[in-house]
PDB file of C-alpha atoms in Angstrom:
ATOM      1  CA  MET A   1     -12.637  -8.282  -9.403  1.00  0.00           C
ATOM      2  CA  LEU A   2      -8.713  -8.671 -10.175  1.00  0.00           C
ATOM      3  CA  LYS A   3      -6.299 -10.816  -8.899  1.00  0.00           C
ATOM      4  CA  VAL A   4      -3.100  -9.201  -7.664  1.00  0.00           C
ATOM      5  CA  ASN A   5      -1.185 -11.958  -6.019  1.00  0.00           C
ATOM      6  CA  GLY A   6      -3.614 -13.627  -4.875  1.00  0.00           C
ATOM      7  CA  GLU A   7      -5.548 -10.627  -3.125  1.00  0.00           C
ATOM      8  CA  PRO A   8      -8.598  -9.126  -4.825  1.00  0.00           C
ATOM      9  CA  LEU A   9      -8.520  -5.636  -6.288  1.00  0.00           C
ATOM     10  CA  LYS A  10     -11.998  -3.316  -7.093  1.00  0.00           C
ATOM     11  CA  TYR A  11     -11.072  -3.578 -11.098  1.00  0.00           C
ATOM     12  CA  VAL A  12     -12.418  -0.133 -11.944  1.00  0.00           C
ATOM     13  CA  LYS A  13     -13.177   0.812 -15.854  1.00  0.00           C
ATOM     14  CA  ASP A  14     -10.472   1.495 -18.379  1.00  0.00           C
ATOM     15  CA  MET A  15      -7.521   0.343 -16.302  1.00  0.00           C
ATOM     16  CA  THR A  16      -3.498  -0.400 -17.172  1.00  0.00           C
ATOM     17  CA  VAL A  17      -1.140  -2.377 -15.683  1.00  0.00           C
ATOM     18  CA  SER A  18       0.401   1.231 -14.471  1.00  0.00           C
ATOM     19  CA  ASP A  19      -2.956   1.615 -12.536  1.00  0.00           C
ATOM     20  CA  VAL A  20      -2.502  -1.470 -10.869  1.00  0.00           C
ATOM     21  CA  ILE A  21       1.065  -1.285 -10.232  1.00  0.00           C
ATOM     22  CA  LYS A  22      -0.124   2.439  -8.674  1.00  0.00           C
ATOM     23  CA  ALA A  23      -3.306   0.943  -6.956  1.00  0.00           C
ATOM     24  CA  LYS A  24      -1.016  -1.808  -5.197  1.00  0.00           C
ATOM     25  CA  LYS A  25       1.339   0.861  -4.223  1.00  0.00           C
ATOM     26  CA  PHE A  26       4.513  -0.512  -5.878  1.00  0.00           C
ATOM     27  CA  SER A  27       7.472   1.990  -5.499  1.00  0.00           C
ATOM     28  CA  PHE A  28      10.134  -0.899  -6.631  1.00  0.00           C
ATOM     29  CA  PRO A  29      11.806  -0.008 -10.267  1.00  0.00           C
ATOM     30  CA  LEU A  30      12.266  -3.465 -11.401  1.00  0.00           C
ATOM     31  CA  LEU A  31       9.408  -5.684 -11.810  1.00  0.00           C
ATOM     32  CA  ILE A  32       7.698  -8.630 -14.058  1.00  0.00           C
ATOM     33  CA  VAL A  33       4.500  -8.358 -14.320  1.00  0.00           C
ATOM     34  CA  LYS A  34       2.461 -11.474 -16.005  1.00  0.00           C
ATOM     35  CA  ILE A  35      -1.491 -10.649 -16.807  1.00  0.00           C
ATOM     36  CA  ASP A  36      -3.050 -14.460 -16.790  1.00  0.00           C
ATOM     37  CA  GLY A  37       0.204 -15.998 -17.562  1.00  0.00           C
ATOM     38  CA  VAL A  38       1.620 -13.701 -19.940  1.00  0.00           C
ATOM     39  CA  TYR A  39       4.480 -11.571 -19.244  1.00  0.00           C
ATOM     40  CA  ILE A  40       3.632  -7.476 -20.373  1.00  0.00           C
ATOM     41  CA  PRO A  41       7.276  -5.748 -21.269  1.00  0.00           C
ATOM     42  CA  ARG A  42       8.012  -2.697 -19.055  1.00  0.00           C
ATOM     43  CA  GLU A  43       7.480  -0.213 -22.228  1.00  0.00           C
ATOM     44  CA  SER A  44       3.689  -1.613 -22.468  1.00  0.00           C
ATOM     45  CA  TYR A  45       1.925  -1.103 -18.794  1.00  0.00           C
ATOM     46  CA  ASP A  46       0.362   2.282 -20.205  1.00  0.00           C
ATOM     47  CA  ALA A  47      -1.381   1.109 -22.673  1.00  0.00           C
ATOM     48  CA  THR A  48      -1.872  -2.869 -21.248  1.00  0.00           C
ATOM     49  CA  PRO A  49      -5.424  -2.784 -20.341  1.00  0.00           C
ATOM     50  CA  VAL A  50      -6.505  -5.043 -17.843  1.00  0.00           C
ATOM     51  CA  SER A  51      -9.906  -7.167 -17.608  1.00  0.00           C
ATOM     52  CA  ASP A  52     -11.897  -7.068 -14.573  1.00  0.00           C
ATOM     53  CA  ASP A  53     -11.432 -10.943 -14.026  1.00  0.00           C
ATOM     54  CA  ALA A  54      -7.441 -11.240 -14.401  1.00  0.00           C
ATOM     55  CA  THR A  55      -5.004 -12.647 -12.039  1.00  0.00           C
ATOM     56  CA  ILE A  56      -2.041 -10.369 -11.888  1.00  0.00           C
ATOM     57  CA  ASP A  57       1.752 -11.326 -10.617  1.00  0.00           C
ATOM     58  CA  ILE A  58       3.762  -8.630  -9.969  1.00  0.00           C
ATOM     59  CA  ILE A  59       7.536  -9.840  -8.876  1.00  0.00           C
ATOM     60  CA  HIS A  60      10.025  -7.567  -7.380  1.00  0.00           C
ATOM     61  CA  LEU A  61      13.278  -8.201  -9.095  1.00  0.00           C
ATOM     62  CA  ILE A  62      16.267  -8.026  -6.357  1.00  0.00           C
ATOM     63  CA  SER A  63      20.048  -8.778  -6.942  1.00  0.00           C
ATOM     64  CA  GLY A  64      22.390  -9.369  -4.636  1.00  0.00           C
ATOM     65  CA  GLY A  65      26.533 -10.865  -4.031  1.00  0.00           C
TER      66      GLY A  65
END
């Protein structure tokens, strides 16, 4: 079972970072993703697999003024 931002998510075989983002319904375009503390570049989301015991942090970037 994956953990995404501290919440469980059922693992699906061959799941990628993009799949996790879709499953958790993140729609904000600017995200920071870390798997087990390792930063994943945006251009790698489709190609980066996740394991069934991964801890994933997804953070929305917000700017203000």
